[in-house]
Amino acid sequence: MTIQEALKKFFGYDSFRGGQQELISAILAGRDVLGIMPTGAGKSVCFQLPATMHKGITLVVSPLISLMKDQVGALIQSGIPAAYINSTLSPRQMKTALYNAMNGKYKLIYVAPERLLAPEFLAFAKSVKISMLTVDEAHCISQWGQDFRPSYAQIPQFIEQLEQRPIVSAFTATATARVREDIVALLSLLNPVVLVTGFDRQNLYFEVQAPKNKMQALTDFLEAHKNQSGIVYCATRKTVEEVCAELNRRGFSAAPYHAGLPDEERHANQDDFLFDRVQIMAATNAFGMGIDKSNVAFVVHYNMPKDIESYYQEAGRAGRDGSEAACLLLYSGQDVRTNQWLIEHAKDVAYSDAETERLLKERDYRRLREMTFYATTNDCLRAFILRYFGENPPGYCGHCGNCDTKFETVDVTEEAQKILSCVVRMKERFGAMLVIDVLRGSKSKRIQELGLNALSTYGISEKSVHTLRTIIEFLIQSGYLKKSDGQYAVLCLTPEAKKVLNGTVALQMKLAQERTQASRNDADATAGAKNSVPPGREALYLRLKALRHEIAAEQGVPAFVVFSDSSLVNMCVRLPRAPAEFLMVFGVGETKLQRYGARFLREIASFCEENAIVDTYKDDEKSTPKRKRKNAGHVEVIFPNSEILKEIEISQQPIPISMLAGAVNEVLKRHACSTVSAVKMSGWLVSEGYLQIVEQNDSRTKVPARKGLALGVMQEERTSARGNYFINLYPASAQQFIVDHVCDILAYVKMS
């Protein structure tokens, strides 16, 4: 069996995502690997697929019970025998699981790191052939990672005690260069293939708000995401309880999750969320690592996390099935102070010595500063995150709250001089809030006791607290001010500040214009929209969801384990009528075809009969192009199969749509398939929201929309005898996207 055949058989996918094939091939060649792949990029397939092809057992070290339970359940549904070993098993269940494993009944065994050196488990590991040891969430082994776990230090000791060293593979979603070096060294990876696939999750929409009333902002956001699953992260247990109670009072379906709840209640709440019995999980960061729920449509951070690594990992739990999803951060200055307190009073961190404690706290404060910069920047949010992880993205993504916000450039030199002068007169001894209070002439008791009301800068600013805070953050990011590390950060001037004070440097910054609540709701609804169900088939989608829920209840598994939302959408697009056609649906492998195919095919056939739907397109690799029935008022279309589409040559340079259409049609004609014009290609891109029609120079023209910009479509100005004009150019990634959807474009042509 080839790896492509295994991918389709067990996971139902026709092609690999970026980096998967390279890592899998390296593992099957006997190489150690380290894969850095963002949440939702398909890390699990990189070790689960090789496990099906190895002769021995693959051990997967995983930090959370919830991950084991979900992934083992999904593997069994896909026809891959698997089990887990953790504290939820009774001694008798543990012995049974190990006995079955020794008798070759499992291909994968998930195990908690604390169990590795337990005598019974170690004896088992020495008695069987372990072909691979996979370390999931590998950043946990490094004290420089955002989620260091001392129990991960047992992994190298475990490997050393095995009779024969297995292949070692390690995976994580977020790791800086230093953490990557730590993983390789601490796990003693041998000449590993190290692959960083890129951190961009194009289906995620990032937004930051700094509302006066967080609860109202959260409620407004949730109103735009009714009947969708999502997570609301809070910094403390108390906030979790308060937010959860208020959401339920306002009519939302929410459950709490934090380490202070009894185990039974916490696990019950988690299951309610996984099985879609509740819509929203209000939680601390104790929830989520390894949660494999594919239909999370949004993640809201009610409080700012303490570092970008944590934020991006938590936000990445949205849109794991590839659907559009929204990631909202509700920021306030109090979040910074809360995180400073958490850094100083961390209960789950054990420092080996005072110097290590000092270094790690300095690291945490630097990370908090970067997180604060993210929360206050007016630049592209996606670009900020990608630059943090070492990438060099364009400065405009067209798919985040800042790129969608209208800004005006304002000269803030005078206001900056007031702020810097005030910091100097306060002898660089106080934080931002007190500086703002002095500038605004606050009559607070503390200011009077400190004598700050006698300063020349007292009451010299009429700007709002929000504006002054924004300018202060701008001065910090621009290098004119700096914050001291520590719980009580104070503002200090840098040497560059003199240029502002003496007027040799003028400062301009972007300030956001006010957005109406209606525009926010429109953006939220767009950001959270799922992959499109074809018009007129919404009822079928609901029927398929109901059938999935019924099967999930029978099997005792979450609904997304049966099929993801993306699979249901693809069923609505393809309308498969036979097992071979059903097998071509995204996410359908042989095991799921055998288990569920007949029931879903009956439901689809019933819908088609009730709605007199006869004509559907096929994309079966094994079939030859077939002529579709000709209905009155419709164009006769001959569709290509996947093998034909693979012959289309993709240019590595950005090209106009006309050149791409020429390359596509050259192949389609060779196989007697219907062709498609550049105009129709553009029309389909407009219909799918990748291009938009605007009035430009007294004419209507197509320009890249937000989705198109995220796809990489760009505009270039050119000159002709008639004057200047703009042309859309499509890079290799956008060309491949269009080629992959040629059948959809032909179907669009047929209906138009």
PDB file of C-alpha atoms in Angstrom, residues 50 62 118 120 124 136 194 200 206 218 233 237 257 298 358 360 380 385 443 468 478 496 521 538 546 658 691 705:
ATOM      1  CA  PRO A  50       3.207   5.788   9.248  1.00  0.00           C
ATOM      2  CA  SER A  62       0.544  13.080  24.926  1.00  0.00           C
ATOM      3  CA  ALA A 118       6.043   2.939  35.693  1.00  0.00           C
ATOM      4  CA  GLU A 120       4.449  -2.369  34.546  1.00  0.00           C
ATOM      5  CA  PHE A 124       5.573  -4.058  28.520  1.00  0.00           C
ATOM      6  CA  ASP A 136       3.136  15.311  20.710  1.00  0.00           C
ATOM      7  CA  VAL A 194      13.259  19.445  10.802  1.00  0.00           C
ATOM      8  CA  ASP A 200      -0.253  30.967   8.612  1.00  0.00           C
ATOM      9  CA  PHE A 206      -8.115  37.809  13.677  1.00  0.00           C
ATOM     10  CA  LEU A 218     -18.834  39.425  23.817  1.00  0.00           C
ATOM     11  CA  TYR A 233     -10.907  31.923  27.253  1.00  0.00           C
ATOM     12  CA  ARG A 237     -11.199  30.807  37.449  1.00  0.00           C
ATOM     13  CA  TYR A 257     -14.003  24.567  32.639  1.00  0.00           C
ATOM     14  CA  PHE A 298     -14.781  30.885  17.000  1.00  0.00           C
ATOM     15  CA  ARG A 358      15.265  35.349  37.089  1.00  0.00           C
ATOM     16  CA  LEU A 360      12.616  32.692  32.941  1.00  0.00           C
ATOM     17  CA  CYS A 380      -1.918  43.797  10.115  1.00  0.00           C
ATOM     18  CA  ILE A 385       2.003  36.971  14.439  1.00  0.00           C
ATOM     19  CA  LYS A 443      -8.091  64.670  41.426  1.00  0.00           C
ATOM     20  CA  LEU A 468      -3.400  58.459  25.523  1.00  0.00           C
ATOM     21  CA  SER A 478       8.579  52.908  18.226  1.00  0.00           C
ATOM     22  CA  GLU A 496      15.757  58.326  21.088  1.00  0.00           C
ATOM     23  CA  ASN A 521     -21.666  42.298  13.291  1.00  0.00           C
ATOM     24  CA  GLU A 538     -29.404  23.974   3.063  1.00  0.00           C
ATOM     25  CA  ALA A 546     -29.284  15.259  12.104  1.00  0.00           C
ATOM     26  CA  SER A 658      -6.149  34.695 -19.243  1.00  0.00           C
ATOM     27  CA  LEU A 691     -13.023  38.935  -6.317  1.00  0.00           C
ATOM     28  CA  ALA A 705     -11.660  40.832  -2.158  1.00  0.00           C
TER      29      ALA A 705
END
